[in-house]
Amino acid sequence: MHNGGAGGHLIETPAEREIREQAGERARQSKYRKLQVLFNAILTIATVLTGGMMLYQNHLIRLSLDETMKQSKASQDALAVARDTLTSNNESSDKTLAEIQKQVKAMSISADAAKDQADAATESNKINRISNESIVASAKKALDVSVEAAHLDQRAWLSVKETNIDGIGPNRPSTEVEMVFVNTGKTPAFDIHVVTQVEWVQVPQRPILKFSEGDATDVSTLFPDGISGSSVIVKLTEEERARIRSGKTRLYVAATIWYSDIFAKRHITEFCTFYDIEPEGLAACPFHNSAE
């Protein structure tokens, strides 16, 4: 909802809230990726430095061993000193290697902890995304229901108000059937097409009602509470009239109305009555009576 004056928004719309939440989510993801890249860079640098130290110390040990081998050839005393030096260097190397192993283990533990945190953050983001999608879906469903309710309240509704027949008495060359329909909705009905059909069949058969909008009569537009109608002249023989009055044949009057509402949605109203002898008049058919 927006303020009708010169001010800003009073209430944040679902679309605005979704954009804001998406922007926040992208910012959090970007920050997380930057921290992850920084951590990986630090871990890589530490590993390279540690490896370099190991290579350098091993190089020094190798030089010391070479020098000791040369001195051992000169004299036995020099050999003893070289052996002591070698022993000392080996102990130092063992200590250094043990220390490196400790550091590597500590970095491995730290990396595992970082991975667990990343997995937890990913799962949390997944849960938040699912929750947001559910909220958006619920809001959309509620909006659709509200829009549909507004359409039903404001749309046009065409229904048959009455149907008249001037009788099936003897010695009548024809019988006129008139149908009157009305717009009971709150807005106009547009592009109205009407087909009226009169058919008489032997009881208990049912009429074959086939309606095509291409054969319809164009009524154009009908405003709220507006009334329109159509009529059909039926020519019956005396024998057919007698069979109808005796109840052996039944006369059906049916119609189909097509129209559009102000929301450009197409609707159909179906209507059917038959001529009943007791009491004499038109009664509703148990079929072809619906509106959408």
PDB file of C-alpha atoms in Angstrom:
ATOM      1  CA  MET A   1       0.000   0.000   0.000  1.00  0.00           C
ATOM      2  CA  HIS A   2       1.329   3.508  -0.869  1.00  0.00           C
ATOM      3  CA  ASN A   3       0.649   6.891   0.666  1.00  0.00           C
ATOM      4  CA  GLY A   4      -1.462   9.042  -1.635  1.00  0.00           C
ATOM      5  CA  GLY A   5       0.615  12.186  -0.744  1.00  0.00           C
ATOM      6  CA  ALA A   6       4.170  13.197  -1.535  1.00  0.00           C
ATOM      7  CA  GLY A   7       5.689  10.954   1.165  1.00  0.00           C
ATOM      8  CA  GLY A   8       7.341   7.554   0.814  1.00  0.00           C
ATOM      9  CA  HIS A   9       6.039   4.093   1.556  1.00  0.00           C
ATOM     10  CA  LEU A  10       3.999   3.559   4.697  1.00  0.00           C
ATOM     11  CA  ILE A  11       3.966  -0.223   4.489  1.00  0.00           C
ATOM     12  CA  GLU A  12       6.546  -2.330   2.764  1.00  0.00           C
ATOM     13  CA  THR A  13       5.000  -4.478   0.052  1.00  0.00           C
ATOM     14  CA  PRO A  14       5.755  -8.206  -0.211  1.00  0.00           C
ATOM     15  CA  ALA A  15       7.676  -7.526  -3.448  1.00  0.00           C
ATOM     16  CA  GLU A  16       9.801  -4.807  -1.784  1.00  0.00           C
ATOM     17  CA  ARG A  17      10.406  -6.994   1.236  1.00  0.00           C
ATOM     18  CA  GLU A  18      11.464  -9.870  -1.022  1.00  0.00           C
ATOM     19  CA  ILE A  19      13.916  -7.592  -2.922  1.00  0.00           C
ATOM     20  CA  ARG A  20      15.356  -6.304   0.375  1.00  0.00           C
ATOM     21  CA  GLU A  21      15.734  -9.813   1.787  1.00  0.00           C
ATOM     22  CA  GLN A  22      17.354 -11.047  -1.437  1.00  0.00           C
ATOM     23  CA  ALA A  23      19.810  -8.112  -1.352  1.00  0.00           C
ATOM     24  CA  GLY A  24      20.637  -8.932   2.297  1.00  0.00           C
ATOM     25  CA  GLU A  25      21.124 -12.579   1.431  1.00  0.00           C
ATOM     26  CA  ARG A  26      23.481 -11.684  -1.432  1.00  0.00           C
ATOM     27  CA  ALA A  27      25.473  -9.404   0.884  1.00  0.00           C
ATOM     28  CA  ARG A  28      25.813 -12.189   3.478  1.00  0.00           C
ATOM     29  CA  GLN A  29      26.868 -14.694   0.819  1.00  0.00           C
ATOM     30  CA  SER A  30      29.436 -12.225  -0.562  1.00  0.00           C
ATOM     31  CA  LYS A  31      30.870 -11.586   2.930  1.00  0.00           C
ATOM     32  CA  TYR A  32      31.036 -15.313   3.623  1.00  0.00           C
ATOM     33  CA  ARG A  33      32.855 -15.984   0.338  1.00  0.00           C
ATOM     34  CA  LYS A  34      35.397 -13.217   1.075  1.00  0.00           C
ATOM     35  CA  LEU A  35      36.112 -14.661   4.558  1.00  0.00           C
ATOM     36  CA  GLN A  36      36.455 -18.170   3.071  1.00  0.00           C
ATOM     37  CA  VAL A  37      38.926 -16.937   0.421  1.00  0.00           C
ATOM     38  CA  LEU A  38      40.954 -15.071   3.097  1.00  0.00           C
ATOM     39  CA  PHE A  39      41.065 -18.159   5.315  1.00  0.00           C
ATOM     40  CA  ASN A  40      42.170 -20.385   2.434  1.00  0.00           C
ATOM     41  CA  ALA A  41      44.906 -17.880   1.505  1.00  0.00           C
ATOM     42  CA  ILE A  42      46.244 -17.798   5.086  1.00  0.00           C
ATOM     43  CA  LEU A  43      46.153 -21.600   5.296  1.00  0.00           C
ATOM     44  CA  THR A  44      48.033 -21.912   1.976  1.00  0.00           C
ATOM     45  CA  ILE A  45      50.714 -19.401   3.029  1.00  0.00           C
ATOM     46  CA  ALA A  46      51.244 -21.187   6.367  1.00  0.00           C
ATOM     47  CA  THR A  47      51.587 -24.545   4.608  1.00  0.00           C
ATOM     48  CA  VAL A  48      54.094 -23.166   2.074  1.00  0.00           C
ATOM     49  CA  LEU A  49      56.194 -21.536   4.803  1.00  0.00           C
ATOM     50  CA  THR A  50      56.217 -24.706   6.891  1.00  0.00           C
ATOM     51  CA  GLY A  51      57.222 -26.820   3.901  1.00  0.00           C
ATOM     52  CA  GLY A  52      60.003 -24.369   3.054  1.00  0.00           C
ATOM     53  CA  MET A  53      61.365 -24.597   6.586  1.00  0.00           C
ATOM     54  CA  MET A  54      61.417 -28.368   6.374  1.00  0.00           C
ATOM     55  CA  LEU A  55      63.257 -28.331   3.038  1.00  0.00           C
ATOM     56  CA  TYR A  56      65.762 -25.821   4.290  1.00  0.00           C
ATOM     57  CA  GLN A  57      66.491 -27.735   7.508  1.00  0.00           C
ATOM     58  CA  ASN A  58      66.889 -30.985   5.578  1.00  0.00           C
ATOM     59  CA  HIS A  59      69.355 -29.227   3.272  1.00  0.00           C
ATOM     60  CA  LEU A  60      71.428 -28.063   6.240  1.00  0.00           C
ATOM     61  CA  ILE A  61      71.467 -31.582   7.678  1.00  0.00           C
ATOM     62  CA  ARG A  62      72.661 -32.964   4.382  1.00  0.00           C
ATOM     63  CA  LEU A  63      75.532 -30.419   4.208  1.00  0.00           C
ATOM     64  CA  SER A  64      76.516 -31.281   7.752  1.00  0.00           C
ATOM     65  CA  LEU A  65      76.574 -34.976   6.946  1.00  0.00           C
ATOM     66  CA  ASP A  66      78.731 -34.378   3.870  1.00  0.00           C
ATOM     67  CA  GLU A  67      81.191 -32.335   5.910  1.00  0.00           C
ATOM     68  CA  THR A  68      81.278 -34.996   8.606  1.00  0.00           C
ATOM     69  CA  MET A  69      82.082 -37.680   6.021  1.00  0.00           C
ATOM     70  CA  LYS A  70      85.015 -35.629   4.767  1.00  0.00           C
ATOM     71  CA  GLN A  71      86.395 -35.047   8.295  1.00  0.00           C
ATOM     72  CA  SER A  72      86.052 -38.743   9.205  1.00  0.00           C
ATOM     73  CA  LYS A  73      88.595 -39.590   6.541  1.00  0.00           C
ATOM     74  CA  ALA A  74      91.211 -37.320   8.192  1.00  0.00           C
ATOM     75  CA  SER A  75      91.209 -38.799  11.665  1.00  0.00           C
ATOM     76  CA  GLN A  76      89.380 -40.987  14.140  1.00  0.00           C
ATOM     77  CA  ASP A  77      88.873 -38.112  16.533  1.00  0.00           C
ATOM     78  CA  ALA A  78      87.258 -36.062  13.815  1.00  0.00           C
ATOM     79  CA  LEU A  79      84.995 -39.054  13.109  1.00  0.00           C
ATOM     80  CA  ALA A  80      83.920 -39.175  16.766  1.00  0.00           C
ATOM     81  CA  VAL A  81      83.171 -35.464  16.707  1.00  0.00           C
ATOM     82  CA  ALA A  82      81.288 -35.915  13.449  1.00  0.00           C
ATOM     83  CA  ARG A  83      79.276 -38.753  14.988  1.00  0.00           C
ATOM     84  CA  ASP A  84      78.377 -36.552  17.942  1.00  0.00           C
ATOM     85  CA  THR A  85      77.412 -33.760  15.582  1.00  0.00           C
ATOM     86  CA  LEU A  86      75.351 -36.156  13.479  1.00  0.00           C
ATOM     87  CA  THR A  87      73.583 -37.457  16.569  1.00  0.00           C
ATOM     88  CA  SER A  88      72.832 -33.938  17.710  1.00  0.00           C
ATOM     89  CA  ASN A  89      71.550 -32.959  14.290  1.00  0.00           C
ATOM     90  CA  ASN A  90      69.352 -36.040  14.106  1.00  0.00           C
ATOM     91  CA  GLU A  91      67.804 -35.238  17.460  1.00  0.00           C
ATOM     92  CA  SER A  92      67.178 -31.669  16.299  1.00  0.00           C
ATOM     93  CA  SER A  93      65.673 -32.953  13.057  1.00  0.00           C
ATOM     94  CA  ASP A  94      63.400 -35.318  14.963  1.00  0.00           C
ATOM     95  CA  LYS A  95      62.266 -32.501  17.205  1.00  0.00           C
ATOM     96  CA  THR A  96      61.687 -30.231  14.217  1.00  0.00           C
ATOM     97  CA  LEU A  97      59.754 -32.954  12.374  1.00  0.00           C
ATOM     98  CA  ALA A  98      57.659 -33.628  15.468  1.00  0.00           C
ATOM     99  CA  GLU A  99      56.911 -29.933  15.776  1.00  0.00           C
ATOM    100  CA  ILE A 100      55.955 -29.736  12.099  1.00  0.00           C
ATOM    101  CA  GLN A 101      53.677 -32.732  12.504  1.00  0.00           C
ATOM    102  CA  LYS A 102      52.016 -31.021  15.449  1.00  0.00           C
ATOM    103  CA  GLN A 103      51.492 -27.866  13.387  1.00  0.00           C
ATOM    104  CA  VAL A 104      50.098 -29.836  10.457  1.00  0.00           C
ATOM    105  CA  LYS A 105      47.719 -31.684  12.770  1.00  0.00           C
ATOM    106  CA  ALA A 106      46.607 -28.396  14.338  1.00  0.00           C
ATOM    107  CA  MET A 107      45.998 -26.876  10.893  1.00  0.00           C
ATOM    108  CA  SER A 108      44.056 -29.986   9.845  1.00  0.00           C
ATOM    109  CA  ILE A 109      41.859 -29.699  12.938  1.00  0.00           C
ATOM    110  CA  SER A 110      41.347 -25.990  12.213  1.00  0.00           C
ATOM    111  CA  ALA A 111      40.448 -26.766   8.581  1.00  0.00           C
ATOM    112  CA  ASP A 112      37.946 -29.423   9.694  1.00  0.00           C
ATOM    113  CA  ALA A 113      36.388 -26.943  12.111  1.00  0.00           C
ATOM    114  CA  ALA A 114      36.128 -24.329   9.347  1.00  0.00           C
ATOM    115  CA  LYS A 115      34.502 -26.891   7.048  1.00  0.00           C
ATOM    116  CA  ASP A 116      31.973 -27.780   9.765  1.00  0.00           C
ATOM    117  CA  GLN A 117      31.165 -24.085  10.197  1.00  0.00           C
ATOM    118  CA  ALA A 118      30.771 -23.676   6.438  1.00  0.00           C
ATOM    119  CA  ASP A 119      28.465 -26.714   6.284  1.00  0.00           C
ATOM    120  CA  ALA A 120      26.415 -25.342   9.170  1.00  0.00           C
ATOM    121  CA  ALA A 121      26.155 -21.945   7.467  1.00  0.00           C
ATOM    122  CA  THR A 122      25.103 -23.606   4.199  1.00  0.00           C
ATOM    123  CA  GLU A 123      22.419 -25.639   5.968  1.00  0.00           C
ATOM    124  CA  SER A 124      21.202 -22.529   7.782  1.00  0.00           C
ATOM    125  CA  ASN A 125      20.997 -20.634   4.491  1.00  0.00           C
ATOM    126  CA  LYS A 126      19.089 -23.541   2.954  1.00  0.00           C
ATOM    127  CA  ILE A 127      16.579 -23.532   5.830  1.00  0.00           C
ATOM    128  CA  ASN A 128      16.177 -19.754   5.549  1.00  0.00           C
ATOM    129  CA  ARG A 129      15.666 -20.006   1.780  1.00  0.00           C
ATOM    130  CA  ILE A 130      12.995 -22.705   2.191  1.00  0.00           C
ATOM    131  CA  SER A 131      11.306 -20.623   4.884  1.00  0.00           C
ATOM    132  CA  ASN A 132      11.355 -17.510   2.684  1.00  0.00           C
ATOM    133  CA  GLU A 133       9.963 -19.456  -0.279  1.00  0.00           C
ATOM    134  CA  SER A 134       7.168 -20.776   1.936  1.00  0.00           C
ATOM    135  CA  ILE A 135       6.342 -17.271   3.151  1.00  0.00           C
ATOM    136  CA  VAL A 136       6.299 -15.918  -0.411  1.00  0.00           C
ATOM    137  CA  ALA A 137       4.119 -18.830  -1.604  1.00  0.00           C
ATOM    138  CA  SER A 138       1.662 -18.292   1.250  1.00  0.00           C
ATOM    139  CA  ALA A 139       1.501 -14.571   0.543  1.00  0.00           C
ATOM    140  CA  LYS A 140       0.929 -15.200  -3.167  1.00  0.00           C
ATOM    141  CA  LYS A 141      -1.805 -17.740  -2.397  1.00  0.00           C
ATOM    142  CA  ALA A 142      -3.539 -15.295  -0.048  1.00  0.00           C
ATOM    143  CA  LEU A 143      -3.272 -12.553  -2.691  1.00  0.00           C
ATOM    144  CA  ASP A 144      -4.711 -14.847  -5.367  1.00  0.00           C
ATOM    145  CA  VAL A 145      -7.629 -15.752  -3.095  1.00  0.00           C
ATOM    146  CA  SER A 146      -8.242 -12.066  -2.378  1.00  0.00           C
ATOM    147  CA  VAL A 147      -8.130 -11.163  -6.073  1.00  0.00           C
ATOM    148  CA  GLU A 148     -10.461 -14.024  -6.968  1.00  0.00           C
ATOM    149  CA  ALA A 149     -12.908 -12.962  -4.237  1.00  0.00           C
ATOM    150  CA  ALA A 150     -12.826  -9.392  -5.567  1.00  0.00           C
ATOM    151  CA  HIS A 151     -13.481 -10.659  -9.086  1.00  0.00           C
ATOM    152  CA  LEU A 152     -16.435 -12.752  -7.943  1.00  0.00           C
ATOM    153  CA  ASP A 153     -17.893  -9.790  -6.076  1.00  0.00           C
ATOM    154  CA  GLN A 154     -17.441  -7.279  -8.891  1.00  0.00           C
ATOM    155  CA  ARG A 155     -18.015  -9.379 -12.043  1.00  0.00           C
ATOM    156  CA  ALA A 156     -21.136  -9.624 -14.179  1.00  0.00           C
ATOM    157  CA  TRP A 157     -23.579 -12.507 -13.611  1.00  0.00           C
ATOM    158  CA  LEU A 158     -26.088 -13.409 -16.309  1.00  0.00           C
ATOM    159  CA  SER A 159     -29.029 -15.605 -15.361  1.00  0.00           C
ATOM    160  CA  VAL A 160     -32.428 -16.421 -16.821  1.00  0.00           C
ATOM    161  CA  LYS A 161     -35.106 -14.420 -15.044  1.00  0.00           C
ATOM    162  CA  GLU A 162     -38.168 -16.055 -16.603  1.00  0.00           C
ATOM    163  CA  THR A 163     -39.389 -18.172 -19.489  1.00  0.00           C
ATOM    164  CA  ASN A 164     -42.870 -17.829 -20.943  1.00  0.00           C
ATOM    165  CA  ILE A 165     -44.891 -20.037 -23.314  1.00  0.00           C
ATOM    166  CA  ASP A 166     -48.262 -19.014 -24.727  1.00  0.00           C
ATOM    167  CA  GLY A 167     -49.782 -22.468 -24.409  1.00  0.00           C
ATOM    168  CA  ILE A 168     -50.054 -25.792 -26.236  1.00  0.00           C
ATOM    169  CA  GLY A 169     -53.791 -25.678 -26.818  1.00  0.00           C
ATOM    170  CA  PRO A 170     -55.532 -27.109 -29.928  1.00  0.00           C
ATOM    171  CA  ASN A 171     -56.163 -25.240 -33.144  1.00  0.00           C
ATOM    172  CA  ARG A 172     -53.070 -23.039 -32.786  1.00  0.00           C
ATOM    173  CA  PRO A 173     -50.828 -22.675 -35.858  1.00  0.00           C
ATOM    174  CA  SER A 174     -47.786 -21.775 -33.727  1.00  0.00           C
ATOM    175  CA  THR A 175     -46.556 -21.344 -30.166  1.00  0.00           C
ATOM    176  CA  GLU A 176     -44.174 -18.587 -29.023  1.00  0.00           C
ATOM    177  CA  VAL A 177     -41.543 -19.283 -26.351  1.00  0.00           C
ATOM    178  CA  GLU A 178     -39.899 -16.253 -24.733  1.00  0.00           C
ATOM    179  CA  MET A 179     -36.827 -16.260 -22.477  1.00  0.00           C
ATOM    180  CA  VAL A 180     -35.817 -13.203 -20.399  1.00  0.00           C
ATOM    181  CA  PHE A 181     -32.337 -12.946 -18.847  1.00  0.00           C
ATOM    182  CA  VAL A 182     -30.822 -10.327 -16.534  1.00  0.00           C
ATOM    183  CA  ASN A 183     -27.374  -9.144 -15.377  1.00  0.00           C
ATOM    184  CA  THR A 184     -27.462  -9.490 -11.568  1.00  0.00           C
ATOM    185  CA  GLY A 185     -23.778  -8.574 -11.186  1.00  0.00           C
ATOM    186  CA  LYS A 186     -22.178  -5.239 -10.274  1.00  0.00           C
ATOM    187  CA  THR A 187     -20.466  -4.546 -13.610  1.00  0.00           C
ATOM    188  CA  PRO A 188     -21.432  -4.817 -17.294  1.00  0.00           C
ATOM    189  CA  ALA A 189     -21.359  -8.046 -19.306  1.00  0.00           C
ATOM    190  CA  PHE A 190     -19.721  -7.733 -22.724  1.00  0.00           C
ATOM    191  CA  ASP A 191     -19.772  -9.654 -26.010  1.00  0.00           C
ATOM    192  CA  ILE A 192     -22.935 -11.572 -25.099  1.00  0.00           C
ATOM    193  CA  HIS A 193     -23.956 -14.455 -27.358  1.00  0.00           C
ATOM    194  CA  VAL A 194     -27.226 -16.395 -26.901  1.00  0.00           C
ATOM    195  CA  VAL A 195     -28.486 -19.631 -28.441  1.00  0.00           C
ATOM    196  CA  THR A 196     -32.074 -20.753 -27.708  1.00  0.00           C
ATOM    197  CA  GLN A 197     -33.269 -24.245 -28.626  1.00  0.00           C
ATOM    198  CA  VAL A 198     -36.763 -25.776 -28.503  1.00  0.00           C
ATOM    199  CA  GLU A 199     -37.034 -29.540 -28.884  1.00  0.00           C
ATOM    200  CA  TRP A 200     -39.778 -32.115 -28.229  1.00  0.00           C
ATOM    201  CA  VAL A 201     -38.997 -35.796 -27.702  1.00  0.00           C
ATOM    202  CA  GLN A 202     -40.926 -38.900 -26.687  1.00  0.00           C
ATOM    203  CA  VAL A 203     -40.933 -39.584 -22.942  1.00  0.00           C
ATOM    204  CA  PRO A 204     -38.653 -40.760 -21.315  1.00  0.00           C
ATOM    205  CA  GLN A 205     -36.009 -39.748 -23.861  1.00  0.00           C
ATOM    206  CA  ARG A 206     -33.835 -36.699 -23.259  1.00  0.00           C
ATOM    207  CA  PRO A 207     -33.250 -33.964 -25.837  1.00  0.00           C
ATOM    208  CA  ILE A 208     -29.947 -33.714 -27.668  1.00  0.00           C
ATOM    209  CA  LEU A 209     -28.819 -30.226 -26.703  1.00  0.00           C
ATOM    210  CA  LYS A 210     -25.988 -29.065 -28.938  1.00  0.00           C
ATOM    211  CA  PHE A 211     -24.993 -25.434 -28.669  1.00  0.00           C
ATOM    212  CA  SER A 212     -22.321 -23.604 -30.658  1.00  0.00           C
ATOM    213  CA  GLU A 213     -21.307 -20.014 -29.973  1.00  0.00           C
ATOM    214  CA  GLY A 214     -20.832 -19.600 -33.713  1.00  0.00           C
ATOM    215  CA  ASP A 215     -24.607 -19.990 -34.146  1.00  0.00           C
ATOM    216  CA  ALA A 216     -25.448 -17.564 -31.348  1.00  0.00           C
ATOM    217  CA  THR A 217     -27.303 -14.278 -31.493  1.00  0.00           C
ATOM    218  CA  ASP A 218     -25.147 -11.266 -30.557  1.00  0.00           C
ATOM    219  CA  VAL A 219     -26.681  -9.200 -27.721  1.00  0.00           C
ATOM    220  CA  SER A 220     -23.502  -7.103 -27.270  1.00  0.00           C
ATOM    221  CA  THR A 221     -23.460  -5.438 -23.779  1.00  0.00           C
ATOM    222  CA  LEU A 222     -25.755  -5.689 -20.752  1.00  0.00           C
ATOM    223  CA  PHE A 223     -25.281  -3.328 -17.794  1.00  0.00           C
ATOM    224  CA  PRO A 224     -26.020  -4.212 -14.139  1.00  0.00           C
ATOM    225  CA  ASP A 225     -29.745  -4.946 -13.633  1.00  0.00           C
ATOM    226  CA  GLY A 226     -30.141  -4.780 -17.400  1.00  0.00           C
ATOM    227  CA  ILE A 227     -32.689  -7.109 -18.981  1.00  0.00           C
ATOM    228  CA  SER A 228     -32.699  -8.688 -22.410  1.00  0.00           C
ATOM    229  CA  GLY A 229     -34.370 -11.663 -24.018  1.00  0.00           C
ATOM    230  CA  SER A 230     -34.970 -13.857 -27.005  1.00  0.00           C
ATOM    231  CA  SER A 231     -37.982 -15.638 -28.420  1.00  0.00           C
ATOM    232  CA  VAL A 232     -38.616 -18.644 -30.642  1.00  0.00           C
ATOM    233  CA  ILE A 233     -41.720 -19.458 -32.712  1.00  0.00           C
ATOM    234  CA  VAL A 234     -42.532 -23.186 -32.527  1.00  0.00           C
ATOM    235  CA  LYS A 235     -44.764 -24.755 -35.182  1.00  0.00           C
ATOM    236  CA  LEU A 236     -46.497 -27.933 -33.966  1.00  0.00           C
ATOM    237  CA  THR A 237     -49.008 -30.186 -35.667  1.00  0.00           C
ATOM    238  CA  GLU A 238     -52.265 -30.992 -33.909  1.00  0.00           C
ATOM    239  CA  GLU A 239     -51.012 -34.518 -33.303  1.00  0.00           C
ATOM    240  CA  GLU A 240     -47.780 -33.217 -31.691  1.00  0.00           C
ATOM    241  CA  ARG A 241     -49.795 -30.825 -29.495  1.00  0.00           C
ATOM    242  CA  ALA A 242     -52.076 -33.640 -28.414  1.00  0.00           C
ATOM    243  CA  ARG A 243     -49.104 -35.859 -27.508  1.00  0.00           C
ATOM    244  CA  ILE A 244     -47.539 -33.046 -25.470  1.00  0.00           C
ATOM    245  CA  ARG A 245     -50.816 -32.395 -23.603  1.00  0.00           C
ATOM    246  CA  SER A 246     -51.163 -36.146 -22.909  1.00  0.00           C
ATOM    247  CA  GLY A 247     -47.629 -36.369 -21.466  1.00  0.00           C
ATOM    248  CA  LYS A 248     -46.365 -38.839 -24.086  1.00  0.00           C
ATOM    249  CA  THR A 249     -44.131 -36.172 -25.639  1.00  0.00           C
ATOM    250  CA  ARG A 250     -42.226 -33.526 -23.682  1.00  0.00           C
ATOM    251  CA  LEU A 251     -41.398 -30.045 -24.972  1.00  0.00           C
ATOM    252  CA  TYR A 252     -37.999 -28.663 -23.863  1.00  0.00           C
ATOM    253  CA  VAL A 253     -36.825 -25.038 -23.954  1.00  0.00           C
ATOM    254  CA  ALA A 254     -33.048 -24.624 -23.407  1.00  0.00           C
ATOM    255  CA  ALA A 255     -30.487 -21.860 -23.868  1.00  0.00           C
ATOM    256  CA  THR A 256     -26.775 -21.191 -23.507  1.00  0.00           C
ATOM    257  CA  ILE A 257     -25.383 -17.685 -22.896  1.00  0.00           C
ATOM    258  CA  TRP A 258     -21.724 -16.767 -23.444  1.00  0.00           C
ATOM    259  CA  TYR A 259     -20.336 -13.453 -22.130  1.00  0.00           C
ATOM    260  CA  SER A 260     -17.212 -11.704 -20.826  1.00  0.00           C
ATOM    261  CA  ASP A 261     -16.798  -9.720 -17.596  1.00  0.00           C
ATOM    262  CA  ILE A 262     -14.728  -6.564 -16.974  1.00  0.00           C
ATOM    263  CA  PHE A 263     -11.714  -8.760 -16.176  1.00  0.00           C
ATOM    264  CA  ALA A 264     -11.808 -10.186 -19.740  1.00  0.00           C
ATOM    265  CA  LYS A 265     -12.800 -13.628 -18.457  1.00  0.00           C
ATOM    266  CA  ARG A 266     -15.284 -15.660 -20.493  1.00  0.00           C
ATOM    267  CA  HIS A 267     -18.336 -17.217 -18.755  1.00  0.00           C
ATOM    268  CA  ILE A 268     -21.188 -19.550 -19.710  1.00  0.00           C
ATOM    269  CA  THR A 269     -24.741 -19.769 -18.343  1.00  0.00           C
ATOM    270  CA  GLU A 270     -26.819 -22.846 -19.229  1.00  0.00           C
ATOM    271  CA  PHE A 271     -30.594 -22.955 -18.793  1.00  0.00           C
ATOM    272  CA  CYS A 272     -33.254 -25.609 -19.475  1.00  0.00           C
ATOM    273  CA  THR A 273     -37.019 -25.955 -18.785  1.00  0.00           C
ATOM    274  CA  PHE A 274     -39.711 -28.302 -20.038  1.00  0.00           C
ATOM    275  CA  TYR A 275     -43.460 -28.015 -20.516  1.00  0.00           C
ATOM    276  CA  ASP A 276     -45.194 -29.861 -17.670  1.00  0.00           C
ATOM    277  CA  ILE A 277     -48.888 -30.782 -17.838  1.00  0.00           C
ATOM    278  CA  GLU A 278     -49.509 -31.075 -14.060  1.00  0.00           C
ATOM    279  CA  PRO A 279     -49.499 -28.295 -13.125  1.00  0.00           C
ATOM    280  CA  GLU A 280     -49.486 -26.830 -16.577  1.00  0.00           C
ATOM    281  CA  GLY A 281     -46.461 -24.634 -17.175  1.00  0.00           C
ATOM    282  CA  LEU A 282     -42.660 -24.713 -17.420  1.00  0.00           C
ATOM    283  CA  ALA A 283     -40.497 -26.599 -14.891  1.00  0.00           C
ATOM    284  CA  ALA A 284     -36.709 -26.745 -14.475  1.00  0.00           C
ATOM    285  CA  CYS A 285     -34.802 -29.602 -16.139  1.00  0.00           C
ATOM    286  CA  PRO A 286     -32.537 -31.778 -13.963  1.00  0.00           C
ATOM    287  CA  PHE A 287     -29.716 -31.077 -16.450  1.00  0.00           C
ATOM    288  CA  HIS A 288     -28.221 -28.179 -18.452  1.00  0.00           C
ATOM    289  CA  ASN A 289     -28.756 -25.702 -15.609  1.00  0.00           C
ATOM    290  CA  SER A 290     -25.481 -24.134 -14.447  1.00  0.00           C
ATOM    291  CA  ALA A 291     -23.519 -20.885 -14.359  1.00  0.00           C
ATOM    292  CA  GLU A 292     -19.797 -20.178 -14.182  1.00  0.00           C
TER     293      GLU A 292
END
